[in-house]
Amino acid sequence: MLFLTSLVLLYHTDTSIALRDRLYYLGQVLLHSTPFMLLCSYLLSWRQAHQAFVMALGGALLLNILIGAAYHLRYHSFSLRALLLKNAQMLSVIAAVYILLALLEVPLSQTTTGEVFENTLQLMTLLYPVSKAIKNIFVLTHGKYPPAWVIKALYNYEREGKLKEFFNND
């Protein structure tokens, strides 16, 4: 509230406000808005640098919601409240885990290992909503699509963290 009051008084023109007071209000506005502006600037630059990942994650989350709704509608267990709550929970978990693991990338950021870690982190983050949606599709199609080896590979990934089954499906 102090921020908004200072902002209004800084630009107020109806009454005479002393220059000293205007400078004080300017200081208050800068003091309270600078951390917010720095955070916004960082998030906007991060989003611009990772635009493909953000779009893919948004698409995966949206498709997961739609496929989850179709799944629960078919099995007569649909609840809008539960759908929104579960997806908000998923989004929160994804954001928290991504941010925490991205912090581990900071010391490695300028190395090849850091690039590999970032790609692995993005793949892992995308696999969470994608795997849930794919499993629901598998159930909705009565096991016809996707192939069973994909589902097996997803369960193995969740259990052991190995992606080898996706690439070696002999």
PDB file of C-alpha atoms in Angstrom:
ATOM      1  CA  MET A   1       0.000   0.000   0.000  1.00  0.00           C
ATOM      2  CA  LEU A   2       2.898   2.319   0.788  1.00  0.00           C
ATOM      3  CA  PHE A   3       4.193   1.770  -2.740  1.00  0.00           C
ATOM      4  CA  LEU A   4       0.913   2.881  -4.332  1.00  0.00           C
ATOM      5  CA  THR A   5       0.585   5.886  -2.034  1.00  0.00           C
ATOM      6  CA  SER A   6       4.124   6.997  -2.875  1.00  0.00           C
ATOM      7  CA  LEU A   7       3.464   6.520  -6.580  1.00  0.00           C
ATOM      8  CA  VAL A   8       0.291   8.600  -6.479  1.00  0.00           C
ATOM      9  CA  LEU A   9       1.915  11.382  -4.464  1.00  0.00           C
ATOM     10  CA  LEU A  10       4.960  11.407  -6.758  1.00  0.00           C
ATOM     11  CA  TYR A  11       2.826  12.176  -9.830  1.00  0.00           C
ATOM     12  CA  HIS A  12       0.040  14.160  -8.153  1.00  0.00           C
ATOM     13  CA  THR A  13      -0.427  17.602  -9.764  1.00  0.00           C
ATOM     14  CA  ASP A  14      -3.535  19.112  -8.141  1.00  0.00           C
ATOM     15  CA  THR A  15      -1.747  20.455  -5.058  1.00  0.00           C
ATOM     16  CA  SER A  16       1.700  21.777  -4.423  1.00  0.00           C
ATOM     17  CA  ILE A  17       4.022  19.072  -3.130  1.00  0.00           C
ATOM     18  CA  ALA A  18       7.533  20.185  -2.200  1.00  0.00           C
ATOM     19  CA  LEU A  19      10.435  18.916  -4.302  1.00  0.00           C
ATOM     20  CA  ARG A  20      11.962  17.343  -1.182  1.00  0.00           C
ATOM     21  CA  ASP A  21       8.753  15.338  -0.638  1.00  0.00           C
ATOM     22  CA  ARG A  22       8.588  14.308  -4.304  1.00  0.00           C
ATOM     23  CA  LEU A  23      12.192  13.048  -4.092  1.00  0.00           C
ATOM     24  CA  TYR A  24      11.266  11.092  -0.962  1.00  0.00           C
ATOM     25  CA  TYR A  25       8.290   9.521  -2.782  1.00  0.00           C
ATOM     26  CA  LEU A  26      10.513   8.741  -5.769  1.00  0.00           C
ATOM     27  CA  GLY A  27      12.923   6.959  -3.430  1.00  0.00           C
ATOM     28  CA  GLN A  28      10.058   4.974  -1.919  1.00  0.00           C
ATOM     29  CA  VAL A  29       8.754   3.966  -5.352  1.00  0.00           C
ATOM     30  CA  LEU A  30      12.209   2.862  -6.511  1.00  0.00           C
ATOM     31  CA  LEU A  31      12.909   1.030  -3.260  1.00  0.00           C
ATOM     32  CA  HIS A  32       9.703  -0.975  -3.469  1.00  0.00           C
ATOM     33  CA  SER A  33       9.534  -1.562  -7.224  1.00  0.00           C
ATOM     34  CA  THR A  34      13.163  -2.420  -8.063  1.00  0.00           C
ATOM     35  CA  PRO A  35      13.122  -6.025  -6.754  1.00  0.00           C
ATOM     36  CA  PHE A  36       9.846  -6.675  -8.582  1.00  0.00           C
ATOM     37  CA  MET A  37      11.187  -5.162 -11.816  1.00  0.00           C
ATOM     38  CA  LEU A  38      14.414  -7.182 -11.593  1.00  0.00           C
ATOM     39  CA  LEU A  39      12.442 -10.387 -11.098  1.00  0.00           C
ATOM     40  CA  CYS A  40      10.133  -9.566 -14.020  1.00  0.00           C
ATOM     41  CA  SER A  41      13.103  -8.735 -16.227  1.00  0.00           C
ATOM     42  CA  TYR A  42      14.803 -12.009 -15.338  1.00  0.00           C
ATOM     43  CA  LEU A  43      11.667 -14.071 -15.954  1.00  0.00           C
ATOM     44  CA  LEU A  44      10.993 -12.382 -19.296  1.00  0.00           C
ATOM     45  CA  SER A  45      14.550 -12.931 -20.501  1.00  0.00           C
ATOM     46  CA  TRP A  46      14.440 -16.567 -19.311  1.00  0.00           C
ATOM     47  CA  ARG A  47      11.149 -17.135 -21.124  1.00  0.00           C
ATOM     48  CA  GLN A  48      12.540 -15.621 -24.304  1.00  0.00           C
ATOM     49  CA  ALA A  49      15.637 -17.832 -24.145  1.00  0.00           C
ATOM     50  CA  HIS A  50      13.533 -20.954 -23.461  1.00  0.00           C
ATOM     51  CA  GLN A  51      10.520 -20.165 -25.617  1.00  0.00           C
ATOM     52  CA  ALA A  52      10.373 -23.585 -27.299  1.00  0.00           C
ATOM     53  CA  PHE A  53      10.449 -25.346 -23.913  1.00  0.00           C
ATOM     54  CA  VAL A  54       7.747 -23.053 -22.480  1.00  0.00           C
ATOM     55  CA  MET A  55       5.495 -23.675 -25.498  1.00  0.00           C
ATOM     56  CA  ALA A  56       6.064 -27.438 -25.319  1.00  0.00           C
ATOM     57  CA  LEU A  57       5.330 -27.513 -21.589  1.00  0.00           C
ATOM     58  CA  GLY A  58       2.186 -25.412 -22.045  1.00  0.00           C
ATOM     59  CA  GLY A  59       1.013 -27.727 -24.834  1.00  0.00           C
ATOM     60  CA  ALA A  60       1.750 -30.824 -22.745  1.00  0.00           C
ATOM     61  CA  LEU A  61      -0.153 -29.415 -19.764  1.00  0.00           C
ATOM     62  CA  LEU A  62      -3.129 -28.424 -21.916  1.00  0.00           C
ATOM     63  CA  LEU A  63      -3.281 -31.822 -23.643  1.00  0.00           C
ATOM     64  CA  ASN A  64      -2.950 -33.554 -20.275  1.00  0.00           C
ATOM     65  CA  ILE A  65      -5.976 -31.604 -18.994  1.00  0.00           C
ATOM     66  CA  LEU A  66      -8.063 -32.441 -22.078  1.00  0.00           C
ATOM     67  CA  ILE A  67      -7.085 -36.115 -22.146  1.00  0.00           C
ATOM     68  CA  GLY A  68      -7.574 -36.414 -18.372  1.00  0.00           C
ATOM     69  CA  ALA A  69     -11.046 -34.904 -18.721  1.00  0.00           C
ATOM     70  CA  ALA A  70     -11.897 -37.348 -21.530  1.00  0.00           C
ATOM     71  CA  TYR A  71     -10.616 -40.251 -19.438  1.00  0.00           C
ATOM     72  CA  HIS A  72     -12.696 -39.300 -16.405  1.00  0.00           C
ATOM     73  CA  LEU A  73     -15.766 -38.541 -18.514  1.00  0.00           C
ATOM     74  CA  ARG A  74     -15.585 -42.007 -20.059  1.00  0.00           C
ATOM     75  CA  TYR A  75     -15.289 -43.701 -16.670  1.00  0.00           C
ATOM     76  CA  HIS A  76     -17.929 -41.436 -15.053  1.00  0.00           C
ATOM     77  CA  SER A  77     -15.519 -40.067 -12.474  1.00  0.00           C
ATOM     78  CA  PHE A  78     -15.272 -36.508 -13.820  1.00  0.00           C
ATOM     79  CA  SER A  79     -15.164 -33.637 -11.358  1.00  0.00           C
ATOM     80  CA  LEU A  80     -14.238 -30.159 -12.553  1.00  0.00           C
ATOM     81  CA  ARG A  81     -12.995 -29.242  -9.093  1.00  0.00           C
ATOM     82  CA  ALA A  82     -10.762 -32.331  -8.905  1.00  0.00           C
ATOM     83  CA  LEU A  83      -9.499 -31.739 -12.461  1.00  0.00           C
ATOM     84  CA  LEU A  84      -8.531 -28.146 -11.725  1.00  0.00           C
ATOM     85  CA  LEU A  85      -7.054 -29.026  -8.333  1.00  0.00           C
ATOM     86  CA  LYS A  86      -4.956 -31.921  -9.687  1.00  0.00           C
ATOM     87  CA  ASN A  87      -3.660 -29.860 -12.598  1.00  0.00           C
ATOM     88  CA  ALA A  88      -2.854 -26.887 -10.367  1.00  0.00           C
ATOM     89  CA  GLN A  89      -0.996 -29.299  -8.112  1.00  0.00           C
ATOM     90  CA  MET A  90       0.883 -30.718 -11.113  1.00  0.00           C
ATOM     91  CA  LEU A  91       1.811 -27.226 -12.279  1.00  0.00           C
ATOM     92  CA  SER A  92       3.048 -26.327  -8.783  1.00  0.00           C
ATOM     93  CA  VAL A  93       5.124 -29.493  -8.517  1.00  0.00           C
ATOM     94  CA  ILE A  94       6.606 -28.968 -11.979  1.00  0.00           C
ATOM     95  CA  ALA A  95       7.485 -25.346 -11.192  1.00  0.00           C
ATOM     96  CA  ALA A  96       9.025 -26.156  -7.803  1.00  0.00           C
ATOM     97  CA  VAL A  97      11.090 -29.101  -9.032  1.00  0.00           C
ATOM     98  CA  TYR A  98      12.199 -27.275 -12.167  1.00  0.00           C
ATOM     99  CA  ILE A  99      13.313 -24.206 -10.209  1.00  0.00           C
ATOM    100  CA  LEU A 100      15.108 -26.256  -7.562  1.00  0.00           C
ATOM    101  CA  LEU A 101      16.931 -28.403 -10.095  1.00  0.00           C
ATOM    102  CA  ALA A 102      17.717 -25.368 -12.269  1.00  0.00           C
ATOM    103  CA  LEU A 103      19.540 -23.914  -9.271  1.00  0.00           C
ATOM    104  CA  LEU A 104      21.913 -26.883  -9.467  1.00  0.00           C
ATOM    105  CA  GLU A 105      22.691 -25.883 -13.034  1.00  0.00           C
ATOM    106  CA  VAL A 106      24.069 -22.468 -12.028  1.00  0.00           C
ATOM    107  CA  PRO A 107      27.658 -23.600 -11.330  1.00  0.00           C
ATOM    108  CA  LEU A 108      27.685 -25.588 -14.579  1.00  0.00           C
ATOM    109  CA  SER A 109      25.977 -23.019 -16.788  1.00  0.00           C
ATOM    110  CA  GLN A 110      28.944 -22.209 -19.034  1.00  0.00           C
ATOM    111  CA  THR A 111      30.022 -25.822 -19.585  1.00  0.00           C
ATOM    112  CA  THR A 112      28.956 -28.663 -21.833  1.00  0.00           C
ATOM    113  CA  THR A 113      27.857 -30.549 -18.733  1.00  0.00           C
ATOM    114  CA  GLY A 114      25.555 -27.644 -17.862  1.00  0.00           C
ATOM    115  CA  GLU A 115      23.958 -27.767 -21.312  1.00  0.00           C
ATOM    116  CA  VAL A 116      23.398 -31.520 -21.014  1.00  0.00           C
ATOM    117  CA  PHE A 117      21.973 -31.032 -17.519  1.00  0.00           C
ATOM    118  CA  GLU A 118      19.590 -28.322 -18.774  1.00  0.00           C
ATOM    119  CA  ASN A 119      18.388 -30.538 -21.639  1.00  0.00           C
ATOM    120  CA  THR A 120      17.892 -33.461 -19.258  1.00  0.00           C
ATOM    121  CA  LEU A 121      15.990 -31.227 -16.852  1.00  0.00           C
ATOM    122  CA  GLN A 122      13.697 -30.011 -19.625  1.00  0.00           C
ATOM    123  CA  LEU A 123      13.113 -33.561 -20.883  1.00  0.00           C
ATOM    124  CA  MET A 124      12.329 -34.779 -17.380  1.00  0.00           C
ATOM    125  CA  THR A 125       9.974 -31.845 -16.808  1.00  0.00           C
ATOM    126  CA  LEU A 126       8.117 -32.494 -20.059  1.00  0.00           C
ATOM    127  CA  LEU A 127       7.877 -36.225 -19.400  1.00  0.00           C
ATOM    128  CA  TYR A 128       5.768 -35.715 -16.269  1.00  0.00           C
ATOM    129  CA  PRO A 129       2.601 -34.366 -17.957  1.00  0.00           C
ATOM    130  CA  VAL A 130       3.316 -36.196 -21.228  1.00  0.00           C
ATOM    131  CA  SER A 131       3.564 -39.585 -19.505  1.00  0.00           C
ATOM    132  CA  LYS A 132       0.283 -39.047 -17.636  1.00  0.00           C
ATOM    133  CA  ALA A 133      -1.490 -38.097 -20.869  1.00  0.00           C
ATOM    134  CA  ILE A 134       0.001 -41.023 -22.805  1.00  0.00           C
ATOM    135  CA  LYS A 135      -1.043 -43.500 -20.107  1.00  0.00           C
ATOM    136  CA  ASN A 136      -4.608 -42.139 -20.251  1.00  0.00           C
ATOM    137  CA  ILE A 137      -4.618 -42.440 -24.057  1.00  0.00           C
ATOM    138  CA  PHE A 138      -3.413 -46.038 -23.715  1.00  0.00           C
ATOM    139  CA  VAL A 139      -6.345 -46.815 -21.415  1.00  0.00           C
ATOM    140  CA  LEU A 140      -8.845 -44.916 -23.590  1.00  0.00           C
ATOM    141  CA  THR A 141      -7.762 -46.881 -26.693  1.00  0.00           C
ATOM    142  CA  HIS A 142      -7.916 -50.184 -24.767  1.00  0.00           C
ATOM    143  CA  GLY A 143      -4.170 -50.731 -25.185  1.00  0.00           C
ATOM    144  CA  LYS A 144      -4.136 -50.199 -28.946  1.00  0.00           C
ATOM    145  CA  TYR A 145      -2.161 -46.952 -29.012  1.00  0.00           C
ATOM    146  CA  PRO A 146       0.583 -46.055 -28.205  1.00  0.00           C
ATOM    147  CA  PRO A 147       2.401 -49.377 -28.429  1.00  0.00           C
ATOM    148  CA  ALA A 148       2.832 -51.276 -25.167  1.00  0.00           C
ATOM    149  CA  TRP A 149       6.629 -50.855 -25.286  1.00  0.00           C
ATOM    150  CA  VAL A 150       6.149 -47.074 -24.932  1.00  0.00           C
ATOM    151  CA  ILE A 151       4.067 -47.573 -21.799  1.00  0.00           C
ATOM    152  CA  LYS A 152       6.619 -50.052 -20.452  1.00  0.00           C
ATOM    153  CA  ALA A 153       9.410 -47.564 -21.186  1.00  0.00           C
ATOM    154  CA  LEU A 154       7.495 -44.814 -19.348  1.00  0.00           C
ATOM    155  CA  TYR A 155       7.031 -47.002 -16.270  1.00  0.00           C
ATOM    156  CA  ASN A 156      10.711 -47.981 -16.387  1.00  0.00           C
ATOM    157  CA  TYR A 157      11.665 -44.312 -16.657  1.00  0.00           C
ATOM    158  CA  GLU A 158       9.522 -43.447 -13.650  1.00  0.00           C
ATOM    159  CA  ARG A 159      11.003 -46.319 -11.638  1.00  0.00           C
ATOM    160  CA  GLU A 160      14.654 -46.137 -12.659  1.00  0.00           C
ATOM    161  CA  GLY A 161      15.134 -42.853 -14.529  1.00  0.00           C
ATOM    162  CA  LYS A 162      16.452 -44.608 -17.633  1.00  0.00           C
ATOM    163  CA  LEU A 163      15.443 -43.487 -21.105  1.00  0.00           C
ATOM    164  CA  LYS A 164      17.238 -46.332 -22.874  1.00  0.00           C
ATOM    165  CA  GLU A 165      13.981 -48.182 -23.616  1.00  0.00           C
ATOM    166  CA  PHE A 166      12.707 -45.258 -25.716  1.00  0.00           C
ATOM    167  CA  PHE A 167      15.670 -45.480 -28.035  1.00  0.00           C
ATOM    168  CA  ASN A 168      16.322 -49.242 -28.022  1.00  0.00           C
ATOM    169  CA  ASN A 169      12.951 -50.887 -28.567  1.00  0.00           C
ATOM    170  CA  ASP A 170      14.251 -54.109 -30.105  1.00  0.00           C
TER     171      ASP A 170
END
